[in-house]
Short mmCIF file of C-alpha atoms in Angstrom, two decimals:
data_model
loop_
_atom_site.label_atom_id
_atom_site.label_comp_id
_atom_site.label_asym_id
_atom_site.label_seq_id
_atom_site.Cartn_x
_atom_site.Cartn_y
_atom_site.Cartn_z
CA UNK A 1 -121.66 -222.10 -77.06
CA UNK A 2 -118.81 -220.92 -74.10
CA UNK A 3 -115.82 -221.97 -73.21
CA UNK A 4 -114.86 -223.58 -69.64
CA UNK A 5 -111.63 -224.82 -68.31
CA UNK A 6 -110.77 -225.75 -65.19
CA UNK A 7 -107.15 -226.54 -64.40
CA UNK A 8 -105.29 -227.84 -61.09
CA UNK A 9 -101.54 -228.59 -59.74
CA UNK A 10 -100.45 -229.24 -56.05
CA UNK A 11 -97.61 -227.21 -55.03
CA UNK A 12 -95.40 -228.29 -52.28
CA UNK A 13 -95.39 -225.42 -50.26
CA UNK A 14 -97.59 -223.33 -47.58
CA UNK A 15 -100.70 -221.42 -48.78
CA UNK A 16 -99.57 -217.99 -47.22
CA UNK A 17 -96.45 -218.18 -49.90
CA UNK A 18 -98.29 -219.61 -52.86
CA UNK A 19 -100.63 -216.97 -52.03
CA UNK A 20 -98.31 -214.30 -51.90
CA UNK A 21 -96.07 -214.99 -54.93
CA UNK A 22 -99.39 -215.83 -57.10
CA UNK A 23 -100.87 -212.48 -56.12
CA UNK A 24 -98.30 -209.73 -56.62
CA UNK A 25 -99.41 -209.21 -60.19
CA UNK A 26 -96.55 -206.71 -60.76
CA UNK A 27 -94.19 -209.99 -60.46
CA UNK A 28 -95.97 -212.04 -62.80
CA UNK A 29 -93.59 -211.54 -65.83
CA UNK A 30 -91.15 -213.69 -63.37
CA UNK A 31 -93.38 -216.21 -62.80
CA UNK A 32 -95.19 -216.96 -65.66
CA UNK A 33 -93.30 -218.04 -68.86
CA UNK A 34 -95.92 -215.90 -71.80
CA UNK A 35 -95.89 -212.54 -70.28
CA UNK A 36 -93.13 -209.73 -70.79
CA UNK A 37 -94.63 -206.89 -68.36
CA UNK A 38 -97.69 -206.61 -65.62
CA UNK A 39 -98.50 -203.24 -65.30
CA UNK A 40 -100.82 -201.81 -62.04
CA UNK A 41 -103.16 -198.68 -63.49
CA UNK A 42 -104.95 -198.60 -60.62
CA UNK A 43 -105.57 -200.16 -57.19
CA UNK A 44 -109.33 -199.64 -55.09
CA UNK A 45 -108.97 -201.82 -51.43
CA UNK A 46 -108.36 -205.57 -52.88
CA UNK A 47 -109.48 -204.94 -56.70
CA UNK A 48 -106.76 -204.35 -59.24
CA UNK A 49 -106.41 -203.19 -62.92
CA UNK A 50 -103.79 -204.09 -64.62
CA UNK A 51 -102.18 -204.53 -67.99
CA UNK A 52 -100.67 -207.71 -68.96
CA UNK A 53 -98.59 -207.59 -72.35
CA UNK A 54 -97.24 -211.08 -73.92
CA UNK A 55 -94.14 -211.88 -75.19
CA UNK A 56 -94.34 -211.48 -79.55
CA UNK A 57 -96.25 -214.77 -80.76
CA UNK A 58 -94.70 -216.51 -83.84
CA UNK A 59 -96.23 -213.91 -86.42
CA UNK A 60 -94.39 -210.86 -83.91
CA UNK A 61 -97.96 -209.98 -82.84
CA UNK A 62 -97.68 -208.51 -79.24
CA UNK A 63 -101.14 -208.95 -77.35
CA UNK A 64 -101.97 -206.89 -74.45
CA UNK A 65 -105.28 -206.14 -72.59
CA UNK A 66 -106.43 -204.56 -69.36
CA UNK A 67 -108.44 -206.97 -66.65
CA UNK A 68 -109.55 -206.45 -63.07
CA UNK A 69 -108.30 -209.34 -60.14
CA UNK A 70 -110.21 -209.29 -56.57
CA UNK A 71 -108.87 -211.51 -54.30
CA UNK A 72 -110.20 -212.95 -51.20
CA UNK A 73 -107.65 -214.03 -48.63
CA UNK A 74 -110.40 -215.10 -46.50
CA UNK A 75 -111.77 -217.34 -48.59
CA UNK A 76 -108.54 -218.11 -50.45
CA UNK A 77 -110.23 -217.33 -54.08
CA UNK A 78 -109.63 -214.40 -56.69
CA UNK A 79 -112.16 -213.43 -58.95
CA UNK A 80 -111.12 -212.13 -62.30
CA UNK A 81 -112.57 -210.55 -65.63
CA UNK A 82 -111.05 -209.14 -68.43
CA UNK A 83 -112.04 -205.44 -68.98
CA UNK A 84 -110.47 -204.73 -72.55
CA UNK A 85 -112.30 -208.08 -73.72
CA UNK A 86 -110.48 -208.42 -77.07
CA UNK A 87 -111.44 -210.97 -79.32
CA UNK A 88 -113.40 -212.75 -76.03
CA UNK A 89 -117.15 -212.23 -75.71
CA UNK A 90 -116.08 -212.26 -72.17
CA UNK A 91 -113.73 -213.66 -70.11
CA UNK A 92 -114.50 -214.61 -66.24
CA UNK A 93 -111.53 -216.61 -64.31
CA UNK A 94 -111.50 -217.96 -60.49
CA UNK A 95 -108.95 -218.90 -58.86
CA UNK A 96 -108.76 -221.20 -55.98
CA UNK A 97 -106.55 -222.57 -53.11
CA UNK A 98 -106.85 -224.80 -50.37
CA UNK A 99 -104.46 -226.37 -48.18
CA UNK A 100 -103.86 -229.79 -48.38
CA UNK A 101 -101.47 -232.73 -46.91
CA UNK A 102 -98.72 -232.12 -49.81
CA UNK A 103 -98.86 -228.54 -49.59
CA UNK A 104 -101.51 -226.15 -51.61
CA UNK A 105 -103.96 -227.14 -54.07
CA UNK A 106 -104.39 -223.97 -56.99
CA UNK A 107 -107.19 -224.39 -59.45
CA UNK A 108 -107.74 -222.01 -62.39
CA UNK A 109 -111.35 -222.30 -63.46
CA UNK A 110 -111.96 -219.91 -66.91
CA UNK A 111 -115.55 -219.44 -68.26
CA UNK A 112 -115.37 -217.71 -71.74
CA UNK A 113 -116.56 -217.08 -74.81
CA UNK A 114 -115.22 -215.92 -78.17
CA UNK A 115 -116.64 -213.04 -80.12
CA UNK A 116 -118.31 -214.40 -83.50
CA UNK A 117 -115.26 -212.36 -85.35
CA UNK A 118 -112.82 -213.97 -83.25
CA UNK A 119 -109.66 -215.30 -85.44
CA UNK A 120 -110.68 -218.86 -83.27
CA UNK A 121 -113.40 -220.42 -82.02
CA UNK A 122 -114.49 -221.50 -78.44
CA UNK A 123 -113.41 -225.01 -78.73
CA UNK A 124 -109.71 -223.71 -80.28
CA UNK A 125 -109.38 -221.42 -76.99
CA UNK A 126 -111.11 -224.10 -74.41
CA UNK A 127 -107.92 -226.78 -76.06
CA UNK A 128 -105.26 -223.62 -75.76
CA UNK A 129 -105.98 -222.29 -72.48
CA UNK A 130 -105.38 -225.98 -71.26
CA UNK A 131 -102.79 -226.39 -73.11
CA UNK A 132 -101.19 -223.71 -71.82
CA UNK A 133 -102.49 -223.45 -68.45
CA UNK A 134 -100.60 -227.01 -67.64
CA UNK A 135 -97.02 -225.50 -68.60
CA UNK A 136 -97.90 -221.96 -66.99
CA UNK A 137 -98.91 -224.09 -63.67
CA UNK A 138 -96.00 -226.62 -64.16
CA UNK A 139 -93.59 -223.31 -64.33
CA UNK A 140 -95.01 -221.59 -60.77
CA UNK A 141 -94.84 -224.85 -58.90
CA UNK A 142 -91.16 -224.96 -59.77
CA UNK A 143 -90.27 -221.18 -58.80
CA UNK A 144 -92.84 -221.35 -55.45
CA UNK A 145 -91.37 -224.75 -54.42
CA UNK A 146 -87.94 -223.36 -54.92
CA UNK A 147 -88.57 -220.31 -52.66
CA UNK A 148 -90.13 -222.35 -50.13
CA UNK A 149 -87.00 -224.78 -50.19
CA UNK A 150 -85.13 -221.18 -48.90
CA UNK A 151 -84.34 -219.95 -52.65
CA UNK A 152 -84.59 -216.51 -53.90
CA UNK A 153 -87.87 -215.73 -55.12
CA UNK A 154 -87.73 -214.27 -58.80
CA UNK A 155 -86.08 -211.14 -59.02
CA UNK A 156 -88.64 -208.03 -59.66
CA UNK A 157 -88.79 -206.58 -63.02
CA UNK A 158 -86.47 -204.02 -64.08
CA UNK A 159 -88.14 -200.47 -64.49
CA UNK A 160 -87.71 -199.07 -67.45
CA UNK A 161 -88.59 -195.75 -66.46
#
């Protein structure tokens, strides 16, 4: 058995800026709620590796994994795989915009699968990710529609070099 999600919001603002702010991975700790840093190991024409690295989860456990993000501005979709896999099987997520009379339309769509070792199974993850995919979304509509309203975008991360 796999996992598949697929998870939409309409954001009330113009494709180029949902685009933008949804895009610059190094910015994602500002925009999404669950992760502490977005790190960029390595960048080849659109395709980028990167490190994401969550906030502790109620045990303390810090997660962290390495996955690749193409996107395609012509087509307004991002493909997306994680490369350090973790407890997934695999892990294959598209993204999707389109413009539309209220603004932009963004739809996650996951496809996954959980190792047989995994602490959860595919029908735990398939319940989480939506779970959690809802607040993440909820939480980007709110900062994108505030930028587009003329307020500061989220403010980069510190360095901590």
């Amino acid at each position: 058995m796999a996992g598949h999600t697929e998870n939409e919001i309409t954001i009330a603002a113009p494709v180029d800026l949902v685009w933008d702010m949804t895009n610059d991975v190094e910015k994602w700790p500002q925009l999404f709620s669950e992760y502490a840093s977005a790190e960029v190991l390595k960048q080849e024409g659109n395709k980028c590796t990167f490190r994401l690295t969550m906030h502790p989860d109620e045990n303390g456990t810090v997660w962290s994994w390495v996955s690749e993000r193409e996107p395609d501005r012509a087509t307004l979709t991002v493909k997306a795989r994680r490369v350090e896999t973790g407890p997934f099987d695999h892990m294959h997520i598209r993204w999707r915009y389109e413009e539309v009379p209220a603004g932009t339309r963004m739809v996650w769509t996951q496809d996954f699968a959980m190792k047989p070792d995994a602490p959860v199974d595919d029908d735990w993850m398939t319940d989480n990710i939506n779970k959690n995919s809802k607040v993440q979304m909820a939480l980007i509509k709110e900062k994108v529609e505030q930028a587009a309203r003329g307020g500061r975008r989220p403010e980069p991360a510190l360095s901590t070099d």
